[in-house]
Coordinates of C-alpha atoms in Angstrom, one line a residue:
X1125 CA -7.3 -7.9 -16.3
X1126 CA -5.2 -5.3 -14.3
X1127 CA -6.8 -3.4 -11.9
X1128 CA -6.7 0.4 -12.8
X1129 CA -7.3 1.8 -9.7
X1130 CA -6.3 0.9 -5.8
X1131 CA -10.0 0.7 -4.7
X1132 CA -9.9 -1.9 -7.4
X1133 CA -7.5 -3.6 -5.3
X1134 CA -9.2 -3.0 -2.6
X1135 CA -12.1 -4.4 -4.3
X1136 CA -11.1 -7.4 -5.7
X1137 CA -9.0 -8.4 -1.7
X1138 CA -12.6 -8.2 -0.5
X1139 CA -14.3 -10.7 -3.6
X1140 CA -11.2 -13.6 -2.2
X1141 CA -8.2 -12.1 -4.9
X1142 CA -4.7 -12.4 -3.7
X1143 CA -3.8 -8.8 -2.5
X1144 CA -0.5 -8.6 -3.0
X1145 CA -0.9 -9.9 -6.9
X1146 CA -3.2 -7.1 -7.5
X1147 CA -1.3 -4.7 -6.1
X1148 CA 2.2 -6.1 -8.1
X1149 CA -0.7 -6.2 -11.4
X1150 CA -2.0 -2.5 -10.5
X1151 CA 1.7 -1.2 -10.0
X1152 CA 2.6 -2.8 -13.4
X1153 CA -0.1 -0.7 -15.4
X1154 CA 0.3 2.4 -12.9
X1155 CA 4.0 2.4 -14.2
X1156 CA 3.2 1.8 -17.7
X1157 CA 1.1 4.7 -17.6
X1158 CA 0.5 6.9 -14.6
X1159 CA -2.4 8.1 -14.1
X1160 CA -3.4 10.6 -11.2
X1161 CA -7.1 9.0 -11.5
X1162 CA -6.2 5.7 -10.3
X1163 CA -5.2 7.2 -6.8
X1164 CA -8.2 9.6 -6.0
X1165 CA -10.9 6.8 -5.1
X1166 CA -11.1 5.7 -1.2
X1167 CA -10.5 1.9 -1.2
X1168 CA -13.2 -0.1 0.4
X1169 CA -11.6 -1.0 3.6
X1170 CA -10.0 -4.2 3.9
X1171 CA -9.8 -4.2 8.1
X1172 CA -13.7 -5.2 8.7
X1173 CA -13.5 -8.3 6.8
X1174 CA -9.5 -9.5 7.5
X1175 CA -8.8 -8.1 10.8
X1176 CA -5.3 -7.4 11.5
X1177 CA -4.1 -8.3 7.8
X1178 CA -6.4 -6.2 6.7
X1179 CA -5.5 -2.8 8.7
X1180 CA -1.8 -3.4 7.4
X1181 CA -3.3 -3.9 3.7
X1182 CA -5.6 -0.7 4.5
X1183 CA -2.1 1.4 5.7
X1184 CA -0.1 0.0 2.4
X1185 CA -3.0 1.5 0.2
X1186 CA -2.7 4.5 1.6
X1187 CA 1.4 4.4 1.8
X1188 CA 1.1 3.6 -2.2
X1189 CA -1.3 6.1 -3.1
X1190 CA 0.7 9.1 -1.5
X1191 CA 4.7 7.5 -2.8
X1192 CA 3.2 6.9 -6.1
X1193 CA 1.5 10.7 -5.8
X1194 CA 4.4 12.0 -4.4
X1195 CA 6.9 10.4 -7.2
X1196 CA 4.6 11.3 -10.3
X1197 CA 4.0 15.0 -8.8
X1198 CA 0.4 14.4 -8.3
X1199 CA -1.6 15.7 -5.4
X1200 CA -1.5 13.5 -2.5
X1201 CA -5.6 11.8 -2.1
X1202 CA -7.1 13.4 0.8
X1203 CA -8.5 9.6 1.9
X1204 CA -4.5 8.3 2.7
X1205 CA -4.9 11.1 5.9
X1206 CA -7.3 8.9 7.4
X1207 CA -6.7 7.5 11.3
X1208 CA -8.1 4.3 9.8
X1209 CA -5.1 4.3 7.4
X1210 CA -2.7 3.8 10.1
X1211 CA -1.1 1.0 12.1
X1212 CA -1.0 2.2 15.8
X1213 CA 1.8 -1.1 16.2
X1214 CA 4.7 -0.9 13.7
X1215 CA 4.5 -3.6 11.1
X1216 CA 8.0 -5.1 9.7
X1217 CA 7.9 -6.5 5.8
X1218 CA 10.0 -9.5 7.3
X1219 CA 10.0 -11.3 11.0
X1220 CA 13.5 -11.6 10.7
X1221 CA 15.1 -9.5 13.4
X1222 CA 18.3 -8.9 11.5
X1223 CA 16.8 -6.9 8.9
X1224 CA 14.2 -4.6 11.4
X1225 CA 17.4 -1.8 11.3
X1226 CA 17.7 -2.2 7.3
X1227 CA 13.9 -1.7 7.0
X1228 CA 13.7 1.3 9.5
X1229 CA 16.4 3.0 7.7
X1230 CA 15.2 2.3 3.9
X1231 CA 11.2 2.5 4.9
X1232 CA 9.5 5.0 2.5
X1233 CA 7.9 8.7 4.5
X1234 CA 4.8 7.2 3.4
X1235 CA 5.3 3.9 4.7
X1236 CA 6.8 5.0 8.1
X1237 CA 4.0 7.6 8.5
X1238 CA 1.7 4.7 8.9
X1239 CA 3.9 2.1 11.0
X1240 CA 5.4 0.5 7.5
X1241 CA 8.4 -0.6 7.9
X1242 CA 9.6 -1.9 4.4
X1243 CA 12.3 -2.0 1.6
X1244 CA 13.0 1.2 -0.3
X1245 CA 12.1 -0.5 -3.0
X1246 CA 8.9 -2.1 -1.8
X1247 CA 6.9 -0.5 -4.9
X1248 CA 9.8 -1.6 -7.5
X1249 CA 8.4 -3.9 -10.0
X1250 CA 11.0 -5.2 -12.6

């Protein structure tokens, strides 16, 4: 089953899911039908339990929730403001140092707000 909402994400990252599948599965049914309730809950944070993969998993969330918000023309959560939402070191979606420049230019508001650098179409799903 899809998750609905991204504190389901959240949720099932914490009980040992793979995050990025339920993300890709939660962006599949967000897309199929967008829904301004599957933003508003605050995700369990992921940081406590998976350190430094999970303060970049905590800043995605919160990227997500306000790009998906922002594209549908839905209010923005309150929660994505949170410090604990953001990455004080920039993250890059790939280590390759040839594509940093491509993914500072094509990075998302939302990601970049929080450190995120990644593709523009980092939330695509085909």
């Amino acid at each position: 089953m899809r998750p609905k909402t991204l504190a389901e994400v959240a949720q099932r990252a914490i009980n040992g899911e793979s995050f990025d599948r339920c993300l890709a599965n939660f962006l599949d049914g967000f897309y199929a039908a967008p829904n301004a309730g599957a933003l508003v809950d605050d995700p369990a944070l992921l940081a406590p339990l998976l350190q430094e993969r999970g303060q970049v998993q905590d800043a995605y969330l919160a990227a997500t929730a306000e790009q998906l918000a922002r594209s549908q023309g839905f209010s923005v959560p309150g929660w994505t403001g949170a410090e604990t939402r953001k990455l004080h070191r920039p993250w890059f979606a790939s280590s390759l140092a040839a594509l940093r420049a491509v993914l500072l230019l094509e990075s998302p508001a939302a990601f970049r707000a929080r450190n995120l650098f990644v593709s523009e179409n980092a939330l695509a799903r085909a």
